[in-house]
Coordinates of C-alpha atoms and ligand atoms in Angstrom, one line a residue:
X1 CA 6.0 -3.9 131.5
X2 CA 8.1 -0.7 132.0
X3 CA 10.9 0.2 130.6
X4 CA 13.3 2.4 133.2
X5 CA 16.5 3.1 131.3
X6 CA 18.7 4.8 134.0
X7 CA 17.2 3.1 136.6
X8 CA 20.7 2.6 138.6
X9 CA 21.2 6.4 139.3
X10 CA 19.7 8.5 141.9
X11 CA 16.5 8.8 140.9
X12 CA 16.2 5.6 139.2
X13 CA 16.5 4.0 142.1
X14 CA 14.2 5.8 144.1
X15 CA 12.0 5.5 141.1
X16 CA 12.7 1.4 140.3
X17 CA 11.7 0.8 144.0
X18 CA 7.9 2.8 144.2
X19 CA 7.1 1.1 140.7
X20 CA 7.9 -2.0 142.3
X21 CA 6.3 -1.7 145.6
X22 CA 3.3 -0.6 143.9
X23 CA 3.2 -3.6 141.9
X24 CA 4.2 -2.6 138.6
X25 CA 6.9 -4.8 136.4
X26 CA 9.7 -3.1 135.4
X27 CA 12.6 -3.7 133.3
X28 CA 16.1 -2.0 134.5
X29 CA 18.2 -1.0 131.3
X30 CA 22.1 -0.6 132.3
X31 CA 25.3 -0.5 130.7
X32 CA 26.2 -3.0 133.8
X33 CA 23.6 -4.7 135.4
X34 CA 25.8 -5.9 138.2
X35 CA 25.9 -3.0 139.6
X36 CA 21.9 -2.5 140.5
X37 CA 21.3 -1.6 143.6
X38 CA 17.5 -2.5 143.7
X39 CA 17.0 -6.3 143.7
X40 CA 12.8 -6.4 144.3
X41 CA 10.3 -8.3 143.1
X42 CA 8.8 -7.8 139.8
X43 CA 12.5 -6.1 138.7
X44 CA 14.4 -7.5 136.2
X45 CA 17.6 -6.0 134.9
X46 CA 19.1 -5.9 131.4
X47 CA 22.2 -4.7 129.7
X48 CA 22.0 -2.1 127.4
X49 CA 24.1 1.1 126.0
X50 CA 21.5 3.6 124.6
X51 CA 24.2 4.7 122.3
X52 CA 23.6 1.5 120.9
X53 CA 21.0 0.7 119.3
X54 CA 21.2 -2.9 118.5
X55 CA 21.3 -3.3 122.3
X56 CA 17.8 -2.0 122.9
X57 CA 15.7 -4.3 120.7
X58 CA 15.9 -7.2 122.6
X59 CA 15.2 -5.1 126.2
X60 CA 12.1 -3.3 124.6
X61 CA 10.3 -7.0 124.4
X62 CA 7.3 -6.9 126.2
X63 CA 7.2 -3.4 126.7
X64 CA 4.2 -0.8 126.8
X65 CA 5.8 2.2 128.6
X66 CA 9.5 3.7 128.2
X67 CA 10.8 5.9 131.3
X68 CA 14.2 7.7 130.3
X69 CA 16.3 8.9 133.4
X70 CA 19.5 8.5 131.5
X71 CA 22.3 11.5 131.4
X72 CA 25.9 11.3 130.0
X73 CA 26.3 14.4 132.4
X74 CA 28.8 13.5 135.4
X75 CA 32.0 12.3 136.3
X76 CA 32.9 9.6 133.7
X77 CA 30.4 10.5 131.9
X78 CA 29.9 9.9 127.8
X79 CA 28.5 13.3 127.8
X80 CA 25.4 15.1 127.2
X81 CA 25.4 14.8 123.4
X82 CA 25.8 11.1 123.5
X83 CA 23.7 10.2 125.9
X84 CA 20.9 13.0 126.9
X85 CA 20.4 13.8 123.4
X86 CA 21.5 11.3 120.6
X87 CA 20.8 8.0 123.3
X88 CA 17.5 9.6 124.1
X89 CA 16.9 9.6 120.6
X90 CA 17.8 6.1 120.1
X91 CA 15.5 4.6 123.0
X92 CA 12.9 7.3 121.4
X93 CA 13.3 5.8 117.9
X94 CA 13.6 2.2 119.1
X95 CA 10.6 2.6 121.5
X96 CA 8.1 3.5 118.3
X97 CA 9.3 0.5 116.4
X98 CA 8.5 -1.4 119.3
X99 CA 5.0 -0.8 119.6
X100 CA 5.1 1.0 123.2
X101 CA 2.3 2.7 124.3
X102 CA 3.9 5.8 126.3
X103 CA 7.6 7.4 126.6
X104 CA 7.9 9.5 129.8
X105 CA 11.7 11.6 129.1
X106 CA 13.2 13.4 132.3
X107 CA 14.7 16.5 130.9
X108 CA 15.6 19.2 133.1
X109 CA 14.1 22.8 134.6
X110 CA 15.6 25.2 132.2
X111 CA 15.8 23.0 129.0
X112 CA 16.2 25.3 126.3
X113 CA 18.1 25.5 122.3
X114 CA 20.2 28.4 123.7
X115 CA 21.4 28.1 127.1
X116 CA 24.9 27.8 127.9
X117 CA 25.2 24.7 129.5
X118 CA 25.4 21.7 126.5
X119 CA 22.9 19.6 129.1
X120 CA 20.3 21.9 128.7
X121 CA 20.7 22.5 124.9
X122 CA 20.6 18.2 124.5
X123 CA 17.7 17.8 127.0
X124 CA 15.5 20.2 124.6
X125 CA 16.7 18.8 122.3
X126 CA 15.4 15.5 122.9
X127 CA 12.4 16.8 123.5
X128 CA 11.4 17.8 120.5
X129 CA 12.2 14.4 119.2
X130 CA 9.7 12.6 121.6
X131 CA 7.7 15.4 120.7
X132 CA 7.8 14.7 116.6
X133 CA 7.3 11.1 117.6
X134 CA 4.5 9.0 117.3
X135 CA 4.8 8.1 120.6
X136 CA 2.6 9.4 123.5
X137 CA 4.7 11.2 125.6
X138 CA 4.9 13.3 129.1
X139 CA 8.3 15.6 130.0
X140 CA 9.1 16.1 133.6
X141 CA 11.8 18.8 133.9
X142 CA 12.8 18.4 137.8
X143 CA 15.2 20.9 139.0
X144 CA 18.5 19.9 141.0
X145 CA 18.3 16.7 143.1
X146 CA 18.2 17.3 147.1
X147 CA 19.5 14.1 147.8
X148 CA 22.6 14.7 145.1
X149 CA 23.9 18.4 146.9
X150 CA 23.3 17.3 150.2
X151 CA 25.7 14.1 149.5
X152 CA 27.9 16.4 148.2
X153 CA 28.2 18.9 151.0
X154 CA 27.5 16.1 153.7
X155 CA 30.0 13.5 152.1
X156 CA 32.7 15.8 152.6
X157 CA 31.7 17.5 155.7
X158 CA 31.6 13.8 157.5
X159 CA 34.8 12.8 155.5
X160 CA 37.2 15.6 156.6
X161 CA 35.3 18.1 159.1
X162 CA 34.7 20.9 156.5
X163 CA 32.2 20.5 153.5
X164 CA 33.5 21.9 150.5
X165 CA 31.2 25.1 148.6
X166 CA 31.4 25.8 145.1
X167 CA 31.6 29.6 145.0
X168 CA 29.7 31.9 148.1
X169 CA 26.9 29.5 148.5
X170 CA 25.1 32.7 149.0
X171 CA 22.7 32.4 145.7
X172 CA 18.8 30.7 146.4
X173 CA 18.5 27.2 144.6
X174 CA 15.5 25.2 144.1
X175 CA 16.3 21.7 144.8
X176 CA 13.7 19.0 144.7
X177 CA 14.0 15.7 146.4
X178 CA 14.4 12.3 144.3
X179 CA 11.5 10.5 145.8
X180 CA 8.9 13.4 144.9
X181 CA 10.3 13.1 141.6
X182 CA 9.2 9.3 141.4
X183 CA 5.9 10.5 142.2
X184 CA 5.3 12.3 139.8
X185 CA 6.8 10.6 137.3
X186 CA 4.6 7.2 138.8
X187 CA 1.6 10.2 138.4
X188 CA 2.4 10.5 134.6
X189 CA 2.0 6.6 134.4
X190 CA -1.4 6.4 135.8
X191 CA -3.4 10.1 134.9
X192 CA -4.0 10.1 130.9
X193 CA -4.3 13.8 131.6
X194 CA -0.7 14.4 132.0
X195 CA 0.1 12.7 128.4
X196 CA 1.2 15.0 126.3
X197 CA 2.2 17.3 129.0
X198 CA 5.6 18.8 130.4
X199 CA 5.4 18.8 134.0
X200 CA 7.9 21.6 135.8
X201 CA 8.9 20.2 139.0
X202 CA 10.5 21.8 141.9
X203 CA 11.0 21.6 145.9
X204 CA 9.1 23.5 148.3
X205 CA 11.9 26.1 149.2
X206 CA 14.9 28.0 147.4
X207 CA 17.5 27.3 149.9
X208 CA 21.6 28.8 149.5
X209 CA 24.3 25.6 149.9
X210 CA 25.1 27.8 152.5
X211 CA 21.8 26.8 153.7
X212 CA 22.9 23.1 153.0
X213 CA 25.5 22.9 155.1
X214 CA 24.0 24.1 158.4
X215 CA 20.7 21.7 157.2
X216 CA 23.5 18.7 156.9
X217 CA 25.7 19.5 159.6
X218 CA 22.5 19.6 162.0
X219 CA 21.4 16.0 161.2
X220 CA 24.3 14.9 161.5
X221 CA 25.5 16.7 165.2
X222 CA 28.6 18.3 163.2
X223 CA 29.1 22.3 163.1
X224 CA 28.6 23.7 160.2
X225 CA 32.1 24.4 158.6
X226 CA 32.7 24.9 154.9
X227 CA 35.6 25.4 152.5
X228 CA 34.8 27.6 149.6
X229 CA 36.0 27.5 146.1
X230 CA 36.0 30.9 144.6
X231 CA 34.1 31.2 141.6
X232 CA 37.2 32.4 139.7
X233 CA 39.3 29.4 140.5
X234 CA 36.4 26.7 139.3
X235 CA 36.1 29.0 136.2
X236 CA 40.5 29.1 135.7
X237 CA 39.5 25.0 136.5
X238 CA 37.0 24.3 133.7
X239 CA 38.5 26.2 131.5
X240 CA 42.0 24.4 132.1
X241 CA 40.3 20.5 132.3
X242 CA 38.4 20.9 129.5
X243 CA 40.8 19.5 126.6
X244 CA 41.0 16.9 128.6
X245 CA 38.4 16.0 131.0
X246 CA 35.0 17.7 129.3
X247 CA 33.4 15.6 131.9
X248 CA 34.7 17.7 134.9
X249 CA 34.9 20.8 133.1
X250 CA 31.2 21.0 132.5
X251 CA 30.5 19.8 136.2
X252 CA 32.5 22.6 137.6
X253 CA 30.6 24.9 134.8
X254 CA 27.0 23.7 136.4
X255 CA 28.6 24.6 139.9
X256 CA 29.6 27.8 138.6
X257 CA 25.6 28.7 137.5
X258 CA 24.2 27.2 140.6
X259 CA 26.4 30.5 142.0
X260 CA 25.3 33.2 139.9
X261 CA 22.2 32.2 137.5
X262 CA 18.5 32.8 138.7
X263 CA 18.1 28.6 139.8
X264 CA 14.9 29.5 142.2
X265 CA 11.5 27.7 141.2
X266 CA 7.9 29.2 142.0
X267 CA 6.0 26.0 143.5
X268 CA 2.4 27.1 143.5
X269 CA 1.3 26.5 140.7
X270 CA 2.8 22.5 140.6
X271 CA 1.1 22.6 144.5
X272 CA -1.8 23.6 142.9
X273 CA -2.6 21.5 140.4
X274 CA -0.8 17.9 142.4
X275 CA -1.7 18.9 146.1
X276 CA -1.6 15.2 147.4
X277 CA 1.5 14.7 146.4
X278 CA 3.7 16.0 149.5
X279 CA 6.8 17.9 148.3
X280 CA 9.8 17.1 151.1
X281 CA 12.2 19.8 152.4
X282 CA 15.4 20.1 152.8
X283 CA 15.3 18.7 156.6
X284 CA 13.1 15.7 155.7
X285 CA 16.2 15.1 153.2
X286 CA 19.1 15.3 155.3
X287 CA 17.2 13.1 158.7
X288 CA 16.4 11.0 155.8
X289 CA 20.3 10.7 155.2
X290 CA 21.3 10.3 158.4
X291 CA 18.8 7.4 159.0
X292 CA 20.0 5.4 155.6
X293 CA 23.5 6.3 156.9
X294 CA 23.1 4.9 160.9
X295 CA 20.8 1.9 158.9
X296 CA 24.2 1.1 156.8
X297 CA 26.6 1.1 159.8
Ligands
NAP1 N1 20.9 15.1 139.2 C1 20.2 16.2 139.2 O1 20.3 17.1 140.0 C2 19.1 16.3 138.0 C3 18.3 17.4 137.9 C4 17.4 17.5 136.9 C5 17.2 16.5 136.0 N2 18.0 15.4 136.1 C6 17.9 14.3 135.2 O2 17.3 13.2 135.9 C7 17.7 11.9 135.4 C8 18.4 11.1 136.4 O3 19.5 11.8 137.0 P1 20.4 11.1 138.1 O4 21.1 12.2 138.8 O5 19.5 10.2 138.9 O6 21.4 10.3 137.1 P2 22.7 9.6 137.6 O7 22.6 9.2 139.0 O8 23.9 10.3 137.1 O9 22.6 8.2 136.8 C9 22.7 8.2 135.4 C10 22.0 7.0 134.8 O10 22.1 7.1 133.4 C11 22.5 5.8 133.0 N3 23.3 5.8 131.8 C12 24.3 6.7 131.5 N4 24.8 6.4 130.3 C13 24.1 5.4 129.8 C14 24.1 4.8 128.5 N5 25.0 5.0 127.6 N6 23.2 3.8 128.3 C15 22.3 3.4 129.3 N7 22.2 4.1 130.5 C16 23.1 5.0 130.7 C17 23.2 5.1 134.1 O11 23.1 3.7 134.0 P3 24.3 2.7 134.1 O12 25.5 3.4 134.6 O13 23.8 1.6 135.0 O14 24.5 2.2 132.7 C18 22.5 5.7 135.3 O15 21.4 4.9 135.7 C19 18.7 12.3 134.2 O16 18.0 12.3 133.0 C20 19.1 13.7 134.6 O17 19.5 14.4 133.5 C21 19.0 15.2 137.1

């Protein structure tokens, strides 16, 4: 039985549903189990609060491997430190008493103890305490979800004509699709050779949001009109909702590094080593949209 704590957010869902059509049983931890979107065979859900630990005994029952895909990081979120890093090390900690066999923790490209953004700094963080564990363990630190931005930009572009930029949209970004993610991550399960192992993973192209609009607006027959945000208004922004919404604050923070900070990824070497597993591009993503859109209508 696997464990897939966060397996109501993007990729968990992608993720919940290839572990399940591939016939594996898996366990969905959430804070509200009403709210699962993946109702398969072979997936049961479960309430539970990784913030809390009493709440993850009873779900780790049964279990041989732990998949983490939980981040306070959001809107409404409980925040990096309570989630990314002290939940992670709850489930981590819980896990080991638990008997199970293999943890697999998705961090982030870029984890590190000193980077600016708290995200990274609890990612690494939590790391090192799967790391110190006694569990067997693989990382996977994907870079930012293709299937997140392009909501973003496209969700607004349908919504009001004009999708709205954070900053010049001018600076390359590696994003990374959701599915391929699950892959991987389904890879890690399987191929003992990845235990022990922190697996980079990236897209096949460094594309601008820029980029992202015109690839959005395409699929879905709109023109390719954006508002943008100047980078000095989002900083004024964080800066002013961060007494009170930390949340939002370190949202528009990300979006203010996705304009400026060196986000590209070199592919090769993760083409390399996993060449059957087929990395999608940003088109694949946005027809891929528009299909699940049409399909919802
Ligand atoms: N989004 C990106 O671009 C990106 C890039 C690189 C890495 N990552 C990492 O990839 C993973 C998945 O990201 P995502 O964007 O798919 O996440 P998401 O859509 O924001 O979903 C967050 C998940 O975390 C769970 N969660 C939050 N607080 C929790 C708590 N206290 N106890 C239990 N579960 C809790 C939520 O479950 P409930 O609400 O159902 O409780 C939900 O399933 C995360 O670890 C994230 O840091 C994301």
């Amino acid at each position: 039985m696997i464990l897939l704590a966060g397996g109501t957010g993007h990729l968990g869902v992608a993720l919940t549903e290839l572990l399940s059509a591939r016939g594996n049983r898996v366990r969905v931890l959430s804070r509200d189990p009403s709210r699962a979107r993946v109702q398969r065979p072979g997936v049961e859900l479960v309430a539970g609060d990784v913030r809390v630990a009493s709440s993850l005994e009873s779900a780790l029952v049964g279990v041989d491997t732990v998949i983490s895909a939980v981040t306070g990081f959001g809107p409404r979120g409980s925040g990096p430190r309570q989630v990314d890093l002290q939940g992670n090390q709850r489930l981590i900690a819980a896990a080991a008493a638990a008997g199970v066999e293999h943890f697999v923790l998705v961090s982030i490209h870029g984890a590190s103890p000193d980077h600016p953004m708290e995200l990274y700094r609890a990612k690494f963080m939590a790391e090192e305490s799967l790391r110190r564990s006694s569990l067997e363990w693989t990382i996977v630190r994907p870079t930012p979800f293709m299937e997140l931005w392009a909501g973003i930009v496209g969700d607004s572009l349908i919504r009001s004509g004009v999708a709205t930029v954070f900053g010049r949209g001018e600076n390359p970004i590696n994003f990374v699709s959701v599915r391929d993610v699950a892959r991987f991550i389904e890879l890690a399960l399987t191929d003992r050779r990845l235990r022990g192992r922190i697996l980079e993973i990236g897209g096949p192209e460094n594309v601008t949001l820029r980029t992202v609009v015109e690839v959005v607006a395409a699929s879905a027959g709109r023109q390719p009109k954006a508002r943008h945000i100047p980078a000095r208004a989002l900083r004024l922004g964080a800066a002013l909702l961060r007494p009170f919404r930390p949340d939002l604050a370190g949202l528009i923070q990300a979006s203010v590094r996705m304009d400026s900070a060196n986000m590209r990824f070199d592919v090769a070497r993760l083409t390399a080593e996993h060449p059957q597993i087929h990395l999608s591009r940003l088109e694949e993503v946005a027809v891929r949209r528009q299909q699940d859109a049409s399909a919802a209508v």
